[in-house]
Short mmCIF file of C-alpha atoms in Angstrom, two decimals:
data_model
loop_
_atom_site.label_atom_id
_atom_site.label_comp_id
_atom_site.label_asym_id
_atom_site.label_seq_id
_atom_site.Cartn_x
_atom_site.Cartn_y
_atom_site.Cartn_z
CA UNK J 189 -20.10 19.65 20.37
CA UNK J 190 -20.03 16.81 23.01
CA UNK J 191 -19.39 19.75 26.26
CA UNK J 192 -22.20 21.43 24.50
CA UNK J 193 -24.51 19.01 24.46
CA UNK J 194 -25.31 19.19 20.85
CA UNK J 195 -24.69 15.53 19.75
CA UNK J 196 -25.74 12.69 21.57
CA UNK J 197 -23.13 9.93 20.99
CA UNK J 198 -19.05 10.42 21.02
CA UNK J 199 -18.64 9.02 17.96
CA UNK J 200 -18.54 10.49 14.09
CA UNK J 201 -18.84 8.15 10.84
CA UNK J 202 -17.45 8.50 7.37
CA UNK J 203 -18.84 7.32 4.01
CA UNK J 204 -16.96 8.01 0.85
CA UNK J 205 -19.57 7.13 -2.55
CA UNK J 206 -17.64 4.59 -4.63
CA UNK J 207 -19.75 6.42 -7.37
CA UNK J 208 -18.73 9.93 -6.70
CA UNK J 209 -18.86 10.50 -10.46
CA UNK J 210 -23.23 10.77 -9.75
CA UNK J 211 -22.46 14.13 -7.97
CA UNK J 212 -22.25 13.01 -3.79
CA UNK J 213 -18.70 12.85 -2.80
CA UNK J 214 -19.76 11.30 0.61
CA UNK J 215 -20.88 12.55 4.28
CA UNK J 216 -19.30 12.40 7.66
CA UNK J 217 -22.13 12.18 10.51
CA UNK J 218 -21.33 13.72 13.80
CA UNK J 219 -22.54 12.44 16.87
CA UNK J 220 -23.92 9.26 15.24
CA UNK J 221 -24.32 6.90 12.17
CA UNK J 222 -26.59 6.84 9.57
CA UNK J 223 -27.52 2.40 9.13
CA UNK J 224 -28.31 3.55 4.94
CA UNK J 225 -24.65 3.69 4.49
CA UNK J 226 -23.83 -0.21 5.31
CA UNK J 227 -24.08 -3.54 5.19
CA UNK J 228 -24.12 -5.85 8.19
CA UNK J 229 -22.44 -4.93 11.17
CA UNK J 230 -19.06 -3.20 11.54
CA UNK J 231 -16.16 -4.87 13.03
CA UNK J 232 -14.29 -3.01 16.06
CA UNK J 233 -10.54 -2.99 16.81
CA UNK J 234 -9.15 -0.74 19.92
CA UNK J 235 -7.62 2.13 19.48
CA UNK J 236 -4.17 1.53 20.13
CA UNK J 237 -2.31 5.46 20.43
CA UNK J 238 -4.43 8.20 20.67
CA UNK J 239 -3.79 11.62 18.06
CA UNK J 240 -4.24 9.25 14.92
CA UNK J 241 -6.58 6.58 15.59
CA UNK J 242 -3.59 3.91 15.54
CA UNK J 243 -5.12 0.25 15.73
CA UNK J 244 -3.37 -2.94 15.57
CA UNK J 245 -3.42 -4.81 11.86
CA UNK J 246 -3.10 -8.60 10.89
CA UNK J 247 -1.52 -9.73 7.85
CA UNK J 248 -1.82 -8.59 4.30
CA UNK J 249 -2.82 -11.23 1.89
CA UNK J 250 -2.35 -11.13 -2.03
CA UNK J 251 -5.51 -13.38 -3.86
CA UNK J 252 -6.24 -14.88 -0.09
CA UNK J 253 -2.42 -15.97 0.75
CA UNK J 254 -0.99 -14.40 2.98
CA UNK J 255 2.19 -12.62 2.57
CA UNK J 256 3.89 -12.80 6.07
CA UNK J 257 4.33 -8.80 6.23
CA UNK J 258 2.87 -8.33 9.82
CA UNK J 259 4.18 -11.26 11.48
CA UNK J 260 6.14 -8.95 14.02
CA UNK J 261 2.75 -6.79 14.47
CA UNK J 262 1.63 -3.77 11.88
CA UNK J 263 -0.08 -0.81 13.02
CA UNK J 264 -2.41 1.70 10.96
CA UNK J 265 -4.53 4.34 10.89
CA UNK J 266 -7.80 5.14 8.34
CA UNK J 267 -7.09 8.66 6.82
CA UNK J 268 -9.84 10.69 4.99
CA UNK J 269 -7.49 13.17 3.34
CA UNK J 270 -4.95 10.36 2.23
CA UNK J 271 -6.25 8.99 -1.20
CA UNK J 272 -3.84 6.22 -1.10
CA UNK J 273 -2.83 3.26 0.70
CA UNK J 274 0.60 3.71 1.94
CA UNK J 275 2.60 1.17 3.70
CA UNK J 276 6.36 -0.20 4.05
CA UNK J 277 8.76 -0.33 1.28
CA UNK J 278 9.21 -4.08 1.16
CA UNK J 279 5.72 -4.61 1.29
CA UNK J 280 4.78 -2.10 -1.10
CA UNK J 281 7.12 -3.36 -3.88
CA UNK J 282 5.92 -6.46 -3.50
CA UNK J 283 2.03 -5.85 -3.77
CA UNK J 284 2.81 -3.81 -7.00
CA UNK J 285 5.02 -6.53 -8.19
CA UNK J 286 2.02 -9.17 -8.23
CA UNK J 287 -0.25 -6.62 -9.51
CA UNK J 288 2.08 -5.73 -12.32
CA UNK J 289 2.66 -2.24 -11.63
CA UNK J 290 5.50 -0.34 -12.96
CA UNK J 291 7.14 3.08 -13.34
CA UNK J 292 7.85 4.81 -16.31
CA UNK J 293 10.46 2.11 -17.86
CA UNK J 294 13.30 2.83 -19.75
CA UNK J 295 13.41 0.97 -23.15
CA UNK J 296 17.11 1.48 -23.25
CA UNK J 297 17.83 -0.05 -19.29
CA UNK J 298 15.81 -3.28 -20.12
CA UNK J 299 18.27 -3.95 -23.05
CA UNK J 300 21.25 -3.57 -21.10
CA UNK J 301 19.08 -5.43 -17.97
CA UNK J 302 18.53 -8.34 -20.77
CA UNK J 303 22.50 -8.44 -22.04
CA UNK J 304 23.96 -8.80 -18.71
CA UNK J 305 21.40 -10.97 -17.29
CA UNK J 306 23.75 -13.92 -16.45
CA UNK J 307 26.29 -12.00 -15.03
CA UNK J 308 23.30 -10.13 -12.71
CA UNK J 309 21.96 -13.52 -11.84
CA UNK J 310 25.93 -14.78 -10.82
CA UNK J 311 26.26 -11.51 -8.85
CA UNK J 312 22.67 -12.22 -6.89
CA UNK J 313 24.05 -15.53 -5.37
CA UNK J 314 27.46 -13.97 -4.34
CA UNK J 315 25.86 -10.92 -2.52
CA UNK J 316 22.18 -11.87 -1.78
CA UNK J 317 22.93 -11.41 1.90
CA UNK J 318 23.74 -7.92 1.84
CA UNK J 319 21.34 -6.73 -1.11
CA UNK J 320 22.79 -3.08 -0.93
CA UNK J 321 25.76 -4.93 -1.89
CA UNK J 322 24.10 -5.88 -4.77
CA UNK J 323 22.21 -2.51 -5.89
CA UNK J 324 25.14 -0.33 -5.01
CA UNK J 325 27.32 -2.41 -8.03
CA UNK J 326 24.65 -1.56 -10.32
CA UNK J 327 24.64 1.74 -9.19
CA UNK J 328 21.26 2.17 -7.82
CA UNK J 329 23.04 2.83 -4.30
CA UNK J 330 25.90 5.16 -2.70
CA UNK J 331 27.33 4.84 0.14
CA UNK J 332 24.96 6.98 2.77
CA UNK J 333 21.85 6.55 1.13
CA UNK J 334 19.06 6.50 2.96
CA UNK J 335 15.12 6.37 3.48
CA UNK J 336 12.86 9.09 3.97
CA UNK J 337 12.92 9.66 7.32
CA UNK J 338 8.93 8.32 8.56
CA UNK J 339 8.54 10.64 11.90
CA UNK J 340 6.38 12.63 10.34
CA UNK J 341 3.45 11.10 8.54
CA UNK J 342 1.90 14.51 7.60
CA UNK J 343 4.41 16.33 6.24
CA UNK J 344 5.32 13.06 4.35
CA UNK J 345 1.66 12.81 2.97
CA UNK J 346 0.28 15.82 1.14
CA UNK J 347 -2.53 13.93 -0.66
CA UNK J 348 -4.61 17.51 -1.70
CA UNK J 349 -4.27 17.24 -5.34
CA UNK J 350 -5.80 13.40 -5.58
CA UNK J 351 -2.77 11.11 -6.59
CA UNK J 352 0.57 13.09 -5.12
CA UNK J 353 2.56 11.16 -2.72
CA UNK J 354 5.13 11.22 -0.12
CA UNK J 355 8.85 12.46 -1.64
CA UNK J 356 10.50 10.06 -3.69
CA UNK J 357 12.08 7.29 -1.38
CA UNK J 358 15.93 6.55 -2.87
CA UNK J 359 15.99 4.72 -5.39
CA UNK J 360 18.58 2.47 -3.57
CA UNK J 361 15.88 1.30 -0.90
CA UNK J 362 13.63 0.50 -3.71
CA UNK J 363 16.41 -1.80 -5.51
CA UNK J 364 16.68 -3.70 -2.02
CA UNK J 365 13.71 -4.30 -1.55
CA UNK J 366 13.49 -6.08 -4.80
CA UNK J 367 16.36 -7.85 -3.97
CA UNK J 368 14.52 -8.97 -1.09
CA UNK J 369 11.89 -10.48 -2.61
CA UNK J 370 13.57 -12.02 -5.78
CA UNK J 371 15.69 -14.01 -3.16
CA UNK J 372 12.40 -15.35 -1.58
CA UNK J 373 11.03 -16.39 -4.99
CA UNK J 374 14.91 -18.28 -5.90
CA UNK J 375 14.08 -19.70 -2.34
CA UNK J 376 10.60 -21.36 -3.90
CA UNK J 377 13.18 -22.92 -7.09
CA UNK J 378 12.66 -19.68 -9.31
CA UNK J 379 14.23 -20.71 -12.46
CA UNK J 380 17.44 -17.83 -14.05
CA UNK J 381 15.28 -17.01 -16.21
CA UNK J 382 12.55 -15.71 -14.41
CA UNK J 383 15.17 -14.45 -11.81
CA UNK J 384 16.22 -12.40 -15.22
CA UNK J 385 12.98 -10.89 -15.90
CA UNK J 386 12.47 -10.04 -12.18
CA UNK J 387 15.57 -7.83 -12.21
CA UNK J 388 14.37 -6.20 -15.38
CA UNK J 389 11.80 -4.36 -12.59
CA UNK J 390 14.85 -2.62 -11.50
CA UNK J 391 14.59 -0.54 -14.53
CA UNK J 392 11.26 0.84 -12.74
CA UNK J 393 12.61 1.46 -9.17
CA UNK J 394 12.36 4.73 -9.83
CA UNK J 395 8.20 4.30 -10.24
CA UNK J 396 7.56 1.74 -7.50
CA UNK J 397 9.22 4.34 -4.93
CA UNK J 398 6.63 6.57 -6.06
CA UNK J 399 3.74 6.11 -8.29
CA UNK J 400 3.17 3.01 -10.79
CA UNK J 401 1.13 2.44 -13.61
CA UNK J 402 -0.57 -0.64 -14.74
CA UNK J 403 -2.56 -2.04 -17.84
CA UNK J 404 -5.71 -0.86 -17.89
CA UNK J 405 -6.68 -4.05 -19.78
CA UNK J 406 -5.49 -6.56 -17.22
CA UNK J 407 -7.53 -5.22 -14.31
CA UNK J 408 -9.44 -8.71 -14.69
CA UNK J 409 -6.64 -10.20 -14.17
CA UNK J 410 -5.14 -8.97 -11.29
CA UNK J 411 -5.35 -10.53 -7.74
CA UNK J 412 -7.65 -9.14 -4.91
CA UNK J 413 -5.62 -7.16 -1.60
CA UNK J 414 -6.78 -7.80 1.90
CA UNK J 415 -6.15 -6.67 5.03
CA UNK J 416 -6.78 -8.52 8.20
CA UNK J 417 -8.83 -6.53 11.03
CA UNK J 418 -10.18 -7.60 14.14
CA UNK J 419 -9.45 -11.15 13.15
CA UNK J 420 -11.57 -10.22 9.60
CA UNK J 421 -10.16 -9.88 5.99
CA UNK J 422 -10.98 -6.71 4.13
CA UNK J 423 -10.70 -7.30 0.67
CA UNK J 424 -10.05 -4.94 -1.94
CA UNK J 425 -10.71 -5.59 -6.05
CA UNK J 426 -8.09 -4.35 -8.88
CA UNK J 427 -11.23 -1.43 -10.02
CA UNK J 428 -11.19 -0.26 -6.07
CA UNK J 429 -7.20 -0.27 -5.56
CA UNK J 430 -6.31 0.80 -9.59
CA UNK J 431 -7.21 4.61 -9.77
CA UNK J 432 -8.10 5.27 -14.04
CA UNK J 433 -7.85 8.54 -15.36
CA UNK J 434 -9.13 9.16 -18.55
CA UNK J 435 -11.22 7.33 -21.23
CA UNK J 436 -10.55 5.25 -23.80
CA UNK J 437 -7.17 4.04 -25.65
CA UNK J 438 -5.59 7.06 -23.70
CA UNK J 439 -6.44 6.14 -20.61
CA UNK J 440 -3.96 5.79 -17.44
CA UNK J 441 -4.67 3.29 -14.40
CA UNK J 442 -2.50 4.54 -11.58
CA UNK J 443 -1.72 1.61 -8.46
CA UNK J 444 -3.18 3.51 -4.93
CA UNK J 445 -0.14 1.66 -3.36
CA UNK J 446 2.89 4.36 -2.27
CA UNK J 447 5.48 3.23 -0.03
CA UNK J 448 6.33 4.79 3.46
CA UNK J 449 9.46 3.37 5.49
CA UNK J 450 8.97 3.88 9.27
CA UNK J 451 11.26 4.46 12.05
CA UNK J 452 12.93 1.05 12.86
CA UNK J 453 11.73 1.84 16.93
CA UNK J 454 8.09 1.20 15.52
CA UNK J 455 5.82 -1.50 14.30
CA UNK J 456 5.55 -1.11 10.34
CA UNK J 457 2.72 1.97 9.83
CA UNK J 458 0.24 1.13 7.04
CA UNK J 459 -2.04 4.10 5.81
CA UNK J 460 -5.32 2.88 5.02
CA UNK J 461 -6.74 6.18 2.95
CA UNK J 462 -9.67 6.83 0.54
CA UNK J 463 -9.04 3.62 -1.48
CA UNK J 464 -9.93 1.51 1.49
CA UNK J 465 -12.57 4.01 2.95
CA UNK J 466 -15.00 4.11 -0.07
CA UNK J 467 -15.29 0.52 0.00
CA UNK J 468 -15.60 0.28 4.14
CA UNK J 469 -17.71 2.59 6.08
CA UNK J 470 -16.07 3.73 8.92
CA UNK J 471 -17.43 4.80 12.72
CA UNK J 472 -14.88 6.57 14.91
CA UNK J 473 -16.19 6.27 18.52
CA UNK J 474 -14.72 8.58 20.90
CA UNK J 475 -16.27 7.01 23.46
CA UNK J 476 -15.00 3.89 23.82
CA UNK J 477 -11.80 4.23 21.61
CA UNK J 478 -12.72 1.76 19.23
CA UNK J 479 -12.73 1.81 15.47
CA UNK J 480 -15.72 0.30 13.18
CA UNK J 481 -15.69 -1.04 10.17
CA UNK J 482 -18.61 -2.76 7.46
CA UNK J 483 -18.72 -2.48 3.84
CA UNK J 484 -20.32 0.40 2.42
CA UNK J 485 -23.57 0.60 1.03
#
């Protein structure tokens, strides 16, 4: 369109309607933006690696404090055809962990999780500095098991039918990653028992390596995710990152956050998809490689 002449700018613009439900599912503008689908002005980052868009990110925050995750440098990318946000393991389990998203939780493994409870919290201190240590006694690891292997974010990401993810991620890197941050918490004087109740989440690894559910009735409750671009926080509210399906005393409110582990070579990848796009508007310029972003209108 550009060698042809038919579009005056290098650039194209998305905006997703956070009311789809009224009928308009959005509009993508080539060769320019339309200033009725924004507030304010957007703020640019540079493109970092061509082929995805790939920007730097800042740090996540969780209700405004920030969590530390992108100290050694994130990167991302904004993905129309992604519904979800997807970003490290660690990071992931933790965000659903202060949201209080779960899997599908066995009634029968929180028991057991509540009569061994000392001897888990004993075993914690002995092992906490090799947590597969820890997960592979409870048998959530073997020896050899291993992430999803990150290379490939596409064939990882097959977000066509709305909520799918990536494969399940082993449920022993989910179980570490718990560990992790239950040994940060015992670092701020988390008492046994709440030590106790954090392992319980183990019952759930296998839902926070894939998708989690939540409450519908505490969305009220829950704490507001940011992430930091261009030096600016972009917040997002429990009813924009909690997808509800259905109506009623049946409904289901799904967490948009999926984990992806990366190769260990690269910065940690975080996949910024429709979740975060219907609440920013978003200007791809060609032309200067340079991503916008301002909140939708």
């Amino acid at each position: 369109m550009v060698d042809q002449h038919l579009v005056k700018d290098r650039v194209f613009s998305f905006w997703l309607n956070q009311q789809s439900k009224d009928g308009e599912g959005g509009e993508i503008i080539f060769g320019g933006v339309d200033p009725n689908q924004y507030k304010g002005t957007h703020t640019y980052v540079p493109v970092t690696q061509k082929g995805y868009w790939q920007f730097e990110m800042g740090d996540v925050l969780i209700d405004g404090r920030p969590t530390g995750f992108c100290k050694g440098g994130c990167s991302a990318i904004v993905d129309s055809g992604t519904s979800l946000i997807a970003g490290p393991m660690n990071a992931i389990t933790e965000i659903n962990l202060a949201i209080g998203a779960m899997g599908f939780i066995s009634d029968h493994c929180h028991r057991d999780i509540r009569k061994v409870g000392n001897l888990i919290f004993d075993m914690f201190f002995i092992m906490f500095k090799e947590p597969g240590n820890f997960c592979s006694r409870i048998t959530l690891c073997v020896p050899g098991d291993k992430a999803v292997d990150g290379n490939d974010i596409w064939s990882s990401f097959d977000m066509s039918d709305g909520l799918s993810g990536p494969p399940q991620l082993p449920i022993c890197k989910a179980c570490e990653s718990v560990v992790d941050f239950v040994y940060k918490q015992i670092q701020n004087n988390m008492t046994r028992g709440e030590v106790i109740k954090f392992f319980s989440q183990l019952c759930a690894m296998a839902g926070l390596a894939g998708e989690s559910t939540v409450d519908c009735a505490r969305l009220p409750l829950m704490p507001t995710i940011s992430f930091t671009i261009g030096g600016k926080e972009f917040e997002l509210s429990p009813n924009e990152y909690i997808t509800k399906i259905g109506e009623g005393a049946s409904a289901q409110c799904v967490s948009t956050f999926i984990p992806m582990d990366n190769p260990p070579e690269g910065a940690p990848l975080w996949i910024l998809g429709d979740a975060f796009m219907r609440r920013y508007h978003t200007i791809f310029d060609h032309g200067n490689l340079r991503i916008g972003f301002a909140e939708s209108a």
